Structures are given as structure tokens and as C-alpha cells.
PDB file of N, CA and C in Angstrom:
ATOM      1  N   MET A 174      18.412 115.909  79.523  1.00 44.00           N
ATOM      2  CA  MET A 174      18.611 115.741  78.116  1.00 44.00           C
ATOM      3  C   MET A 174      18.012 114.171  77.822  1.00 44.00           C
ATOM      4  N   GLU A 175      18.181 113.505  78.708  1.00 51.00           N
ATOM      5  CA  GLU A 175      17.653 111.928  78.501  1.00 51.00           C
ATOM      6  C   GLU A 175      16.574 111.818  79.647  1.00 51.00           C
ATOM      7  N   PRO A 176      15.314 111.919  79.048  1.00 49.00           N
ATOM      8  CA  PRO A 176      14.178 111.787  80.089  1.00 49.00           C
ATOM      9  C   PRO A 176      14.215 110.670  80.789  1.00 49.00           C
ATOM     10  N   PHE A 177      14.366 109.335  80.394  1.00 46.00           N
ATOM     11  CA  PHE A 177      14.476 108.290  81.259  1.00 46.00           C
ATOM     12  C   PHE A 177      15.431 108.293  82.358  1.00 46.00           C
ATOM     13  N   ARG A 178      16.652 108.788  82.093  1.00 49.00           N
ATOM     14  CA  ARG A 178      17.541 108.889  83.172  1.00 49.00           C
ATOM     15  C   ARG A 178      17.178 109.933  84.057  1.00 49.00           C
ATOM     16  N   ASP A 179      16.641 110.972  83.567  1.00 51.00           N
ATOM     17  CA  ASP A 179      16.029 112.003  84.475  1.00 51.00           C
ATOM     18  C   ASP A 179      14.973 111.376  85.438  1.00 51.00           C
ATOM     19  N   GLY A 180      14.157 110.510  84.767  1.00 52.00           N
ATOM     20  CA  GLY A 180      13.004 110.114  85.677  1.00 52.00           C
ATOM     21  C   GLY A 180      13.766 108.988  86.735  1.00 52.00           C
ATOM     22  N   ALA A 181      14.727 108.445  86.319  1.00 53.00           N
ATOM     23  CA  ALA A 181      15.470 107.620  87.285  1.00 53.00           C
ATOM     24  C   ALA A 181      16.152 108.461  88.541  1.00 53.00           C
ATOM     25  N   ARG A 182      16.606 109.535  88.046  1.00 58.00           N
ATOM     26  CA  ARG A 182      17.200 110.408  88.948  1.00 58.00           C
ATOM     27  C   ARG A 182      16.153 110.983  89.871  1.00 58.00           C
ATOM     28  N   ALA A 183      14.960 111.288  89.546  1.00 66.00           N
ATOM     29  CA  ALA A 183      13.908 111.662  90.363  1.00 66.00           C
ATOM     30  C   ALA A 183      13.244 110.709  91.133  1.00 66.00           C
ATOM     31  N   ALA A 184      13.543 109.475  90.986  1.00 68.00           N
ATOM     32  CA  ALA A 184      12.849 108.440  91.653  1.00 68.00           C
ATOM     33  C   ALA A 184      13.212 108.393  93.229  1.00 68.00           C
ATOM     34  N   SER A 185      12.160 108.135  94.002  1.00 75.00           N
ATOM     35  CA  SER A 185      12.411 108.143  95.420  1.00 75.00           C
ATOM     36  C   SER A 185      12.295 106.785  96.075  1.00 75.00           C
ATOM     37  N   THR A 186      11.814 105.807  95.191  1.00 78.00           N
ATOM     38  CA  THR A 186      11.750 104.385  95.903  1.00 78.00           C
ATOM     39  C   THR A 186      12.343 103.467  94.747  1.00 78.00           C
ATOM     40  N   VAL A 187      12.741 102.234  95.291  1.00 78.00           N
ATOM     41  CA  VAL A 187      13.375 101.279  94.366  1.00 78.00           C
ATOM     42  C   VAL A 187      12.298 100.940  93.249  1.00 78.00           C
ATOM     43  N   LEU A 188      11.151 100.784  93.422  1.00 82.00           N
ATOM     44  CA  LEU A 188      10.085 100.504  92.494  1.00 82.00           C
ATOM     45  C   LEU A 188      10.217 101.550  91.353  1.00 82.00           C
ATOM     46  N   GLU A 189      10.144 102.882  91.830  1.00 77.00           N
ATOM     47  CA  GLU A 189      10.072 103.962  90.898  1.00 77.00           C
ATOM     48  C   GLU A 189      11.430 103.876  90.156  1.00 77.00           C
ATOM     49  N   PHE A 190      12.446 103.767  90.722  1.00 74.00           N
ATOM     50  CA  PHE A 190      13.784 103.589  90.006  1.00 74.00           C
ATOM     51  C   PHE A 190      13.913 102.587  89.094  1.00 74.00           C
ATOM     52  N   GLY A 191      13.205 101.381  89.318  1.00 76.00           N
ATOM     53  CA  GLY A 191      13.318 100.271  88.317  1.00 76.00           C
ATOM     54  C   GLY A 191      12.381 100.463  87.255  1.00 76.00           C
ATOM     55  N   PHE A 192      11.221 101.127  87.508  1.00 77.00           N
ATOM     56  CA  PHE A 192      10.379 101.509  86.500  1.00 77.00           C
ATOM     57  C   PHE A 192      10.995 102.430  85.412  1.00 77.00           C
ATOM     58  N   ALA A 193      11.526 103.515  85.897  1.00 72.00           N
ATOM     59  CA  ALA A 193      12.242 104.527  85.150  1.00 72.00           C
ATOM     60  C   ALA A 193      13.350 103.976  84.358  1.00 72.00           C
ATOM     61  N   ARG A 194      14.219 103.173  84.977  1.00 72.00           N
ATOM     62  CA  ARG A 194      15.382 102.553  84.461  1.00 72.00           C
ATOM     63  C   ARG A 194      15.087 101.550  83.337  1.00 72.00           C
ATOM     64  N   SER A 195      13.905 100.913  83.396  1.00 75.00           N
ATOM     65  CA  SER A 195      13.489  99.906  82.478  1.00 75.00           C
ATOM     66  C   SER A 195      13.304 100.576  81.058  1.00 75.00           C
ATOM     67  N   PHE A 196      12.711 101.965  81.106  1.00 70.00           N
ATOM     68  CA  PHE A 196      12.402 102.543  79.909  1.00 70.00           C
ATOM     69  C   PHE A 196      13.919 102.893  79.202  1.00 70.00           C
ATOM     70  N   SER A 197      14.744 103.302  79.914  1.00 68.00           N
ATOM     71  CA  SER A 197      16.124 103.475  79.327  1.00 68.00           C
ATOM     72  C   SER A 197      16.643 102.363  78.674  1.00 68.00           C
ATOM     73  N   ASP A 198      16.432 101.061  79.239  1.00 69.00           N
ATOM     74  CA  ASP A 198      17.017  99.819  78.819  1.00 69.00           C
ATOM     75  C   ASP A 198      16.330  99.378  77.511  1.00 69.00           C
ATOM     76  N   PHE A 199      15.054  99.844  77.118  1.00 70.00           N
ATOM     77  CA  PHE A 199      14.342  99.665  75.962  1.00 70.00           C
ATOM     78  C   PHE A 199      15.104 100.437  74.840  1.00 70.00           C
ATOM     79  N   GLY A 200      15.582 101.635  75.255  1.00 66.00           N
ATOM     80  CA  GLY A 200      16.295 102.335  74.035  1.00 66.00           C
ATOM     81  C   GLY A 200      17.630 101.816  73.910  1.00 66.00           C
ATOM     82  N   GLU A 201      18.126 101.262  74.654  1.00 68.00           N
ATOM     83  CA  GLU A 201      19.722 100.731  74.549  1.00 68.00           C
ATOM     84  C   GLU A 201      19.744  99.446  73.638  1.00 68.00           C
ATOM     85  N   SER A 202      18.709  98.665  73.595  1.00 69.00           N
ATOM     86  CA  SER A 202      18.663  97.470  72.999  1.00 69.00           C
ATOM     87  C   SER A 202      18.976  97.659  71.401  1.00 69.00           C
ATOM     88  N   GLY A 203      18.694  98.820  70.949  1.00 72.00           N
ATOM     89  CA  GLY A 203      18.901  99.051  69.422  1.00 72.00           C
ATOM     90  C   GLY A 203      20.320  99.465  69.002  1.00 72.00           C
ATOM     91  N   ASN A 204      21.197  99.753  70.146  1.00 73.00           N
ATOM     92  CA  ASN A 204      22.645 100.213  69.762  1.00 73.00           C
ATOM     93  C   ASN A 204      23.406  99.461  68.783  1.00 73.00           C
ATOM     94  N   PHE A 205      23.512  98.170  69.263  1.00 77.00           N
ATOM     95  CA  PHE A 205      24.361  97.300  68.493  1.00 77.00           C
ATOM     96  C   PHE A 205      24.040  96.960  67.089  1.00 77.00           C
ATOM     97  N   PRO A 206      22.574  96.781  66.769  1.00 82.00           N
ATOM     98  CA  PRO A 206      22.308  96.655  65.453  1.00 82.00           C
ATOM     99  C   PRO A 206      22.447  97.912  64.571  1.00 82.00           C
ATOM    100  N   ALA A 207      22.421  99.106  65.290  1.00 80.00           N
ATOM    101  CA  ALA A 207      22.448 100.413  64.673  1.00 80.00           C
ATOM    102  C   ALA A 207      24.035 100.426  64.258  1.00 80.00           C
ATOM    103  N   ALA A 208      24.739 100.253  65.133  1.00 80.00           N
ATOM    104  CA  ALA A 208      26.315 100.243  64.984  1.00 80.00           C
ATOM    105  C   ALA A 208      26.727  99.326  63.950  1.00 80.00           C
ATOM    106  N   ILE A 209      26.277  98.254  63.743  1.00 83.00           N
ATOM    107  CA  ILE A 209      26.698  97.188  62.696  1.00 83.00           C
ATOM    108  C   ILE A 209      26.004  97.806  61.222  1.00 83.00           C
ATOM    109  N   LYS A 210      24.860  98.489  61.312  1.00 84.00           N
ATOM    110  CA  LYS A 210      24.504  99.161  60.097  1.00 84.00           C
ATOM    111  C   LYS A 210      25.458 100.318  59.691  1.00 84.00           C
ATOM    112  N   THR A 211      25.739 101.076  60.585  1.00 80.00           N
ATOM    113  CA  THR A 211      26.586 102.210  60.426  1.00 80.00           C
ATOM    114  C   THR A 211      27.812 101.804  59.768  1.00 80.00           C
ATOM    115  N   VAL A 212      28.591 100.839  60.384  1.00 83.00           N
ATOM    116  CA  VAL A 212      29.756 100.189  59.802  1.00 83.00           C
ATOM    117  C   VAL A 212      29.539  99.694  58.522  1.00 83.00           C
ATOM    118  N   ALA A 213      28.435  99.094  58.257  1.00 84.00           N
ATOM    119  CA  ALA A 213      28.419  98.419  56.873  1.00 84.00           C
ATOM    120  C   ALA A 213      28.152  99.533  55.813  1.00 84.00           C
ATOM    121  N   GLU A 214      27.585 100.739  56.264  1.00 82.00           N
ATOM    122  CA  GLU A 214      27.469 101.789  55.248  1.00 82.00           C
ATOM    123  C   GLU A 214      28.745 102.766  55.178  1.00 82.00           C
ATOM    124  N   TRP A 215      29.535 102.657  56.209  1.00 80.00           N
ATOM    125  CA  TRP A 215      30.599 103.603  56.074  1.00 80.00           C
ATOM    126  C   TRP A 215      31.950 103.070  55.697  1.00 80.00           C
ATOM    127  N   PHE A 216      32.117 101.837  56.002  1.00 81.00           N
ATOM    128  CA  PHE A 216      33.278 101.183  55.554  1.00 81.00           C
ATOM    129  C   PHE A 216      33.445 100.260  54.335  1.00 81.00           C
ATOM    130  N   PRO A 217      34.440 100.379  53.594  1.00 82.00           N
ATOM    131  CA  PRO A 217      34.455  99.544  52.384  1.00 82.00           C
ATOM    132  C   PRO A 217      34.208  98.204  52.713  1.00 82.00           C
ATOM    133  N   LYS A 218      33.898  97.400  51.645  1.00 83.00           N
ATOM    134  CA  LYS A 218      33.691  95.876  51.933  1.00 83.00           C
ATOM    135  C   LYS A 218      34.741  95.230  52.825  1.00 83.00           C
ATOM    136  N   GLY A 219      36.049  95.308  52.436  1.00 85.00           N
ATOM    137  CA  GLY A 219      37.020  94.735  52.942  1.00 85.00           C
ATOM    138  C   GLY A 219      37.498  95.155  54.417  1.00 85.00           C
ATOM    139  N   GLU A 220      37.064  96.326  54.647  1.00 83.00           N
ATOM    140  CA  GLU A 220      37.283  96.798  56.229  1.00 83.00           C
ATOM    141  C   GLU A 220      36.177  96.874  57.021  1.00 83.00           C
ATOM    142  N   THR A 221      35.050  96.141  56.831  1.00 84.00           N
ATOM    143  CA  THR A 221      33.936  96.146  57.808  1.00 84.00           C
ATOM    144  C   THR A 221      34.409  95.462  59.196  1.00 84.00           C
ATOM    145  N   LEU A 222      35.187  94.356  59.175  1.00 85.00           N
ATOM    146  CA  LEU A 222      35.692  93.841  60.286  1.00 85.00           C
ATOM    147  C   LEU A 222      36.338  94.740  61.297  1.00 85.00           C
ATOM    148  N   THR A 223      37.192  95.548  60.621  1.00 83.00           N
ATOM    149  CA  THR A 223      38.029  96.609  61.393  1.00 83.00           C
ATOM    150  C   THR A 223      36.917  97.616  62.015  1.00 83.00           C
ATOM    151  N   GLY A 224      35.998  97.935  61.157  1.00 80.00           N
ATOM    152  CA  GLY A 224      34.959  98.935  61.675  1.00 80.00           C
ATOM    153  C   GLY A 224      34.117  98.316  62.898  1.00 80.00           C
ATOM    154  N   LYS A 225      33.760  97.118  62.648  1.00 83.00           N
ATOM    155  CA  LYS A 225      32.957  96.190  63.847  1.00 83.00           C
ATOM    156  C   LYS A 225      33.679  96.281  65.083  1.00 83.00           C
ATOM    157  N   ARG A 226      35.080  95.993  64.929  1.00 83.00           N
ATOM    158  CA  ARG A 226      35.996  95.851  66.050  1.00 83.00           C
ATOM    159  C   ARG A 226      35.922  97.345  66.758  1.00 83.00           C
ATOM    160  N   ALA A 227      36.266  98.351  66.050  1.00 78.00           N
ATOM    161  CA  ALA A 227      36.345  99.729  66.456  1.00 78.00           C
ATOM    162  C   ALA A 227      34.944 100.097  67.263  1.00 78.00           C
ATOM    163  N   SER A 228      33.825  99.718  66.468  1.00 77.00           N
ATOM    164  CA  SER A 228      32.628  99.886  67.142  1.00 77.00           C
ATOM    165  C   SER A 228      32.245  99.297  68.589  1.00 77.00           C
ATOM    166  N   SER A 229      32.739  97.968  68.634  1.00 80.00           N
ATOM    167  CA  SER A 229      32.512  97.415  69.862  1.00 80.00           C
ATOM    168  C   SER A 229      33.486  97.806  70.937  1.00 80.00           C
ATOM    169  N   LEU A 230      34.617  98.431  70.514  1.00 80.00           N
ATOM    170  CA  LEU A 230      35.623  98.910  71.510  1.00 80.00           C
ATOM    171  C   LEU A 230      34.971  99.888  72.585  1.00 80.00           C
ATOM    172  N   GLY A 231      34.186 100.674  71.892  1.00 76.00           N
ATOM    173  CA  GLY A 231      33.381 101.773  72.849  1.00 76.00           C
ATOM    174  C   GLY A 231      32.742 101.162  73.941  1.00 76.00           C
ATOM    175  N   SER A 232      31.955 100.115  73.707  1.00 76.00           N
ATOM    176  CA  SER A 232      31.398  99.339  74.881  1.00 76.00           C
ATOM    177  C   SER A 232      32.211  98.769  75.821  1.00 76.00           C
ATOM    178  N   LYS A 233      33.291  98.310  75.363  1.00 84.00           N
ATOM    179  CA  LYS A 233      34.340  97.576  76.331  1.00 84.00           C
ATOM    180  C   LYS A 233      35.017  98.743  77.052  1.00 84.00           C
ATOM    181  N   TRP A 234      35.254  99.808  76.493  1.00 84.00           N
ATOM    182  CA  TRP A 234      35.897 101.027  77.259  1.00 84.00           C
ATOM    183  C   TRP A 234      34.812 101.398  78.402  1.00 84.00           C
ATOM    184  N   GLY A 235      33.568 101.620  77.800  1.00 81.00           N
ATOM    185  CA  GLY A 235      32.663 101.932  78.962  1.00 81.00           C
ATOM    186  C   GLY A 235      32.536 101.178  80.030  1.00 81.00           C
ATOM    187  N   ALA A 236      32.596  99.725  79.706  1.00 83.00           N
ATOM    188  CA  ALA A 236      32.625  98.768  80.877  1.00 83.00           C
ATOM    189  C   ALA A 236      33.928  98.797  81.774  1.00 83.00           C
ATOM    190  N   ILE A 237      34.861  99.327  81.139  1.00 89.00           N
ATOM    191  CA  ILE A 237      36.149  99.547  82.067  1.00 89.00           C
ATOM    192  C   ILE A 237      36.121 100.792  82.861  1.00 89.00           C
ATOM    193  N   LEU A 238      35.704 101.911  82.300  1.00 87.00           N
ATOM    194  CA  LEU A 238      35.672 103.126  82.921  1.00 87.00           C
ATOM    195  C   LEU A 238      34.558 103.458  83.667  1.00 87.00           C
ATOM    196  N   ALA A 239      33.371 102.808  83.497  1.00 88.00           N
ATOM    197  CA  ALA A 239      32.264 103.122  84.399  1.00 88.00           C
ATOM    198  C   ALA A 239      32.445 102.768  85.931  1.00 88.00           C
ATOM    199  N   PRO A 240      32.954 101.561  85.928  1.00 89.00           N
ATOM    200  CA  PRO A 240      33.039 101.058  87.453  1.00 89.00           C
ATOM    201  C   PRO A 240      34.035 101.851  88.235  1.00 89.00           C
ATOM    202  N   ALA A 241      34.988 102.598  87.454  1.00 91.00           N
ATOM    203  CA  ALA A 241      35.907 103.457  88.176  1.00 91.00           C
ATOM    204  C   ALA A 241      35.440 104.886  88.613  1.00 91.00           C
ATOM    205  N   ILE A 242      34.541 105.388  87.556  1.00 91.00           N
ATOM    206  CA  ILE A 242      34.262 106.759  87.622  1.00 91.00           C
ATOM    207  C   ILE A 242      32.812 106.890  88.445  1.00 91.00           C
ATOM    208  N   VAL A 243      32.032 105.910  88.111  1.00 91.00           N
ATOM    209  CA  VAL A 243      30.535 105.939  88.807  1.00 91.00           C
ATOM    210  C   VAL A 243      30.829 106.001  90.364  1.00 91.00           C
ATOM    211  N   PRO A 244      31.448 104.993  90.923  1.00 92.00           N
ATOM    212  CA  PRO A 244      31.433 104.997  92.417  1.00 92.00           C
ATOM    213  C   PRO A 244      32.191 106.085  92.916  1.00 92.00           C
ATOM    214  N   TRP A 245      33.106 106.745  92.271  1.00 95.00           N
ATOM    215  CA  TRP A 245      33.869 107.861  92.841  1.00 95.00           C
ATOM    216  C   TRP A 245      32.984 108.965  92.831  1.00 95.00           C
ATOM    217  N   VAL A 246      32.104 109.098  91.679  1.00 93.00           N
ATOM    218  CA  VAL A 246      31.269 110.410  91.554  1.00 93.00           C
ATOM    219  C   VAL A 246      30.117 110.162  92.731  1.00 93.00           C
ATOM    220  N   THR A 247      29.734 108.874  92.807  1.00 91.00           N
ATOM    221  CA  THR A 247      28.720 108.628  93.883  1.00 91.00           C
ATOM    222  C   THR A 247      29.172 108.839  95.181  1.00 91.00           C
ATOM    223  N   LEU A 248      30.290 108.561  95.560  1.00 94.00           N
ATOM    224  CA  LEU A 248      30.810 108.798  96.924  1.00 94.00           C
ATOM    225  C   LEU A 248      31.001 110.257  97.108  1.00 94.00           C
ATOM    226  N   ARG A 249      31.568 110.945  96.236  1.00 95.00           N
ATOM    227  CA  ARG A 249      31.964 112.422  96.389  1.00 95.00           C
ATOM    228  C   ARG A 249      30.575 113.325  96.270  1.00 95.00           C
ATOM    229  N   TRP A 250      29.782 113.081  95.381  1.00 93.00           N
ATOM    230  CA  TRP A 250      28.605 113.988  95.206  1.00 93.00           C
ATOM    231  C   TRP A 250      27.373 113.377  95.253  1.00 93.00           C
ATOM    232  N   GLY A 251      27.135 111.927  95.376  1.00 89.00           N
ATOM    233  CA  GLY A 251      25.776 111.334  95.622  1.00 89.00           C
ATOM    234  C   GLY A 251      25.288 110.682  94.199  1.00 89.00           C
ATOM    235  N   TRP A 252      24.415 109.765  94.672  1.00 84.00           N
ATOM    236  CA  TRP A 252      24.041 108.826  93.542  1.00 84.00           C
ATOM    237  C   TRP A 252      23.264 109.721  92.435  1.00 84.00           C
ATOM    238  N   HIS A 253      22.674 110.920  92.758  1.00 85.00           N
ATOM    239  CA  HIS A 253      21.998 111.734  91.603  1.00 85.00           C
ATOM    240  C   HIS A 253      22.979 112.219  90.739  1.00 85.00           C
ATOM    241  N   ALA A 254      24.249 112.587  90.979  1.00 89.00           N
ATOM    242  CA  ALA A 254      25.351 113.182  90.358  1.00 89.00           C
ATOM    243  C   ALA A 254      26.026 111.970  89.429  1.00 89.00           C
ATOM    244  N   ALA A 255      25.904 110.829  89.990  1.00 88.00           N
ATOM    245  CA  ALA A 255      26.411 109.653  89.144  1.00 88.00           C
ATOM    246  C   ALA A 255      25.385 109.583  87.805  1.00 88.00           C
ATOM    247  N   PHE A 256      24.183 109.664  87.975  1.00 83.00           N
ATOM    248  CA  PHE A 256      23.191 109.596  86.762  1.00 83.00           C
ATOM    249  C   PHE A 256      23.432 110.830  85.927  1.00 83.00           C
ATOM    250  N   LEU A 257      23.631 112.052  86.499  1.00 88.00           N
ATOM    251  CA  LEU A 257      23.911 113.169  85.598  1.00 88.00           C
ATOM    252  C   LEU A 257      25.245 113.048  84.895  1.00 88.00           C
ATOM    253  N   THR A 258      26.267 112.429  85.679  1.00 89.00           N
ATOM    254  CA  THR A 258      27.583 112.229  84.912  1.00 89.00           C
ATOM    255  C   THR A 258      27.571 111.331  83.655  1.00 89.00           C
ATOM    256  N   THR A 259      26.834 110.203  84.085  1.00 86.00           N
ATOM    257  CA  THR A 259      26.678 109.255  82.734  1.00 86.00           C
ATOM    258  C   THR A 259      25.955 109.901  81.698  1.00 86.00           C
ATOM    259  N   GLY A 260      24.839 110.698  82.177  1.00 85.00           N
ATOM    260  CA  GLY A 260      23.961 111.436  80.960  1.00 85.00           C
ATOM    261  C   GLY A 260      24.855 112.372  80.310  1.00 85.00           C
ATOM    262  N   LEU A 261      25.732 113.045  81.082  1.00 89.00           N
ATOM    263  CA  LEU A 261      26.577 114.065  80.310  1.00 89.00           C
ATOM    264  C   LEU A 261      27.443 113.462  79.295  1.00 89.00           C
ATOM    265  N   PHE A 262      28.091 112.288  79.660  1.00 86.00           N
ATOM    266  CA  PHE A 262      28.971 111.677  78.766  1.00 86.00           C
ATOM    267  C   PHE A 262      28.245 111.370  77.554  1.00 86.00           C
ATOM    268  N   SER A 263      26.864 110.880  77.602  1.00 82.00           N
ATOM    269  CA  SER A 263      25.969 110.395  76.566  1.00 82.00           C
ATOM    270  C   SER A 263      25.734 111.704  75.699  1.00 82.00           C
ATOM    271  N   VAL A 264      25.379 112.897  76.163  1.00 86.00           N
ATOM    272  CA  VAL A 264      25.160 114.135  75.568  1.00 86.00           C
ATOM    273  C   VAL A 264      26.327 114.482  74.820  1.00 86.00           C
ATOM    274  N   LEU A 265      27.688 114.506  75.350  1.00 88.00           N
ATOM    275  CA  LEU A 265      28.913 114.879  74.683  1.00 88.00           C
ATOM    276  C   LEU A 265      29.100 113.914  73.353  1.00 88.00           C
ATOM    277  N   TRP A 266      28.727 112.662  73.493  1.00 80.00           N
ATOM    278  CA  TRP A 266      28.873 111.761  72.556  1.00 80.00           C
ATOM    279  C   TRP A 266      27.945 112.082  71.334  1.00 80.00           C
ATOM    280  N   ILE A 267      26.759 112.359  71.766  1.00 78.00           N
ATOM    281  CA  ILE A 267      25.701 112.650  70.769  1.00 78.00           C
ATOM    282  C   ILE A 267      26.085 113.961  69.994  1.00 78.00           C
ATOM    283  N   LEU A 268      26.503 114.875  70.700  1.00 84.00           N
ATOM    284  CA  LEU A 268      27.088 116.219  70.093  1.00 84.00           C
ATOM    285  C   LEU A 268      28.069 115.931  69.202  1.00 84.00           C
ATOM    286  N   TRP A 269      29.057 115.290  69.634  1.00 78.00           N
ATOM    287  CA  TRP A 269      30.249 114.888  68.575  1.00 78.00           C
ATOM    288  C   TRP A 269      29.598 114.150  67.341  1.00 78.00           C
ATOM    289  N   TRP A 270      28.872 113.237  67.647  1.00 73.00           N
ATOM    290  CA  TRP A 270      28.337 112.554  66.534  1.00 73.00           C
ATOM    291  C   TRP A 270      27.636 113.311  65.418  1.00 73.00           C
ATOM    292  N   PHE A 271      26.838 114.198  65.955  1.00 72.00           N
ATOM    293  CA  PHE A 271      26.081 115.223  65.024  1.00 72.00           C
ATOM    294  C   PHE A 271      26.987 116.050  64.379  1.00 72.00           C
ATOM    295  N   ARG A 272      28.051 116.590  65.036  1.00 72.00           N
ATOM    296  CA  ARG A 272      28.911 117.544  64.551  1.00 72.00           C
ATOM    297  C   ARG A 272      29.863 116.763  63.398  1.00 72.00           C
ATOM    298  N   ASP A 273      30.279 115.617  63.738  1.00 69.00           N
ATOM    299  CA  ASP A 273      31.327 114.967  62.835  1.00 69.00           C
ATOM    300  C   ASP A 273      30.869 113.997  61.975  1.00 69.00           C
ATOM    301  N   ILE A 274      29.737 113.526  62.140  1.00 66.00           N
ATOM    302  CA  ILE A 274      29.201 112.422  61.202  1.00 66.00           C
ATOM    303  C   ILE A 274      27.974 112.676  60.410  1.00 66.00           C
ATOM    304  N   ILE A 275      28.102 112.654  59.175  1.00 60.00           N
ATOM    305  CA  ILE A 275      26.834 112.917  58.286  1.00 60.00           C
ATOM    306  C   ILE A 275      26.011 111.592  58.284  1.00 60.00           C
ATOM    307  N   VAL A 276      24.815 111.763  58.154  1.00 61.00           N
ATOM    308  CA  VAL A 276      24.010 110.591  58.094  1.00 61.00           C
ATOM    309  C   VAL A 276      24.256 109.769  56.782  1.00 61.00           C
ATOM    310  N   ASN A 277      24.397 110.336  55.676  1.00 62.00           N
ATOM    311  CA  ASN A 277      24.592 109.736  54.256  1.00 62.00           C
ATOM    312  C   ASN A 277      25.989 109.737  53.903  1.00 62.00           C
ATOM    313  N   PRO A 278      26.795 108.383  53.937  1.00 63.00           N
ATOM    314  CA  PRO A 278      27.986 108.409  53.728  1.00 63.00           C
ATOM    315  C   PRO A 278      28.138 108.623  52.157  1.00 63.00           C
ATOM    316  N   ALA A 279      27.238 108.378  51.327  1.00 63.00           N
ATOM    317  CA  ALA A 279      27.557 108.505  49.925  1.00 63.00           C
ATOM    318  C   ALA A 279      27.836 109.999  49.507  1.00 63.00           C
ATOM    319  N   ILE A 280      27.460 110.899  50.369  1.00 61.00           N
ATOM    320  CA  ILE A 280      27.645 112.423  50.149  1.00 61.00           C
ATOM    321  C   ILE A 280      28.701 113.061  50.942  1.00 61.00           C
ATOM    322  N   THR A 281      29.327 112.152  51.626  1.00 62.00           N
ATOM    323  CA  THR A 281      30.439 112.657  52.695  1.00 62.00           C
ATOM    324  C   THR A 281      31.825 112.390  52.039  1.00 62.00           C
ATOM    325  N   PRO A 282      32.649 113.447  51.925  1.00 59.00           N
ATOM    326  CA  PRO A 282      33.807 113.096  51.373  1.00 59.00           C
ATOM    327  C   PRO A 282      34.873 112.386  52.233  1.00 59.00           C
ATOM    328  N   ARG A 283      35.623 111.530  51.755  1.00 56.00           N
ATOM    329  CA  ARG A 283      36.345 110.638  52.558  1.00 56.00           C
ATOM    330  C   ARG A 283      37.852 110.974  52.462  1.00 56.00           C
TER     331      ARG A 283
END
């Protein structure tokens, strides 16, 4: 589902891994500006700070959970499975987002 993570999973040398992983990093750089824009569109003026806090909470939970989950998966099933696991979390997040969030908040009932 995530072609750049799949490329990293298929890498057989450190150079190939670094090359494939760098493409994934290019896509991640737009996450925080997009989150701020989403909060600005979805939350009323007086509640944007609460929305920004909730938005940044996800990255903090990821930073807490990933060091616990990824090594366990790596030791149990190998490093390929660790990439697949993080990719699965990403796919589940995207599916939830498209199911429950409508792009235009002006037409979404609150």
C-alpha cells in the first residue's frame, strides 16, 4: 500500500534501504502543515488550540508506542514484518480517516 515503505522492505543493502526510506521521508514532511490546516477548518475559532493539541498528541503516542512495538515485532518475525506492521497501522489510519472524515467541513453536520 505504501510504495516507498515497500521499497525499503525489498532493499537488500544499506544504500538501497537509505534510498528507499528517503522517499518516504519526503512525504512525511507535509503532515504537520496539513494537520494545522485541517484543525483550522474543522474547529471553531476559540477551540483551535484544543484541536492542535489533539492533533500533535498522535505523533507523541506514536513516539511512545513505536519503540515498544517495532522491536518486539522485529525480534519475533524479522525486520520485514516491522515495516509491514507500521505500514498496516498507516493503512488502518487512512481507512478510518476516509470513512469518518469528510473533506469539506462546511457540508458536514456537527
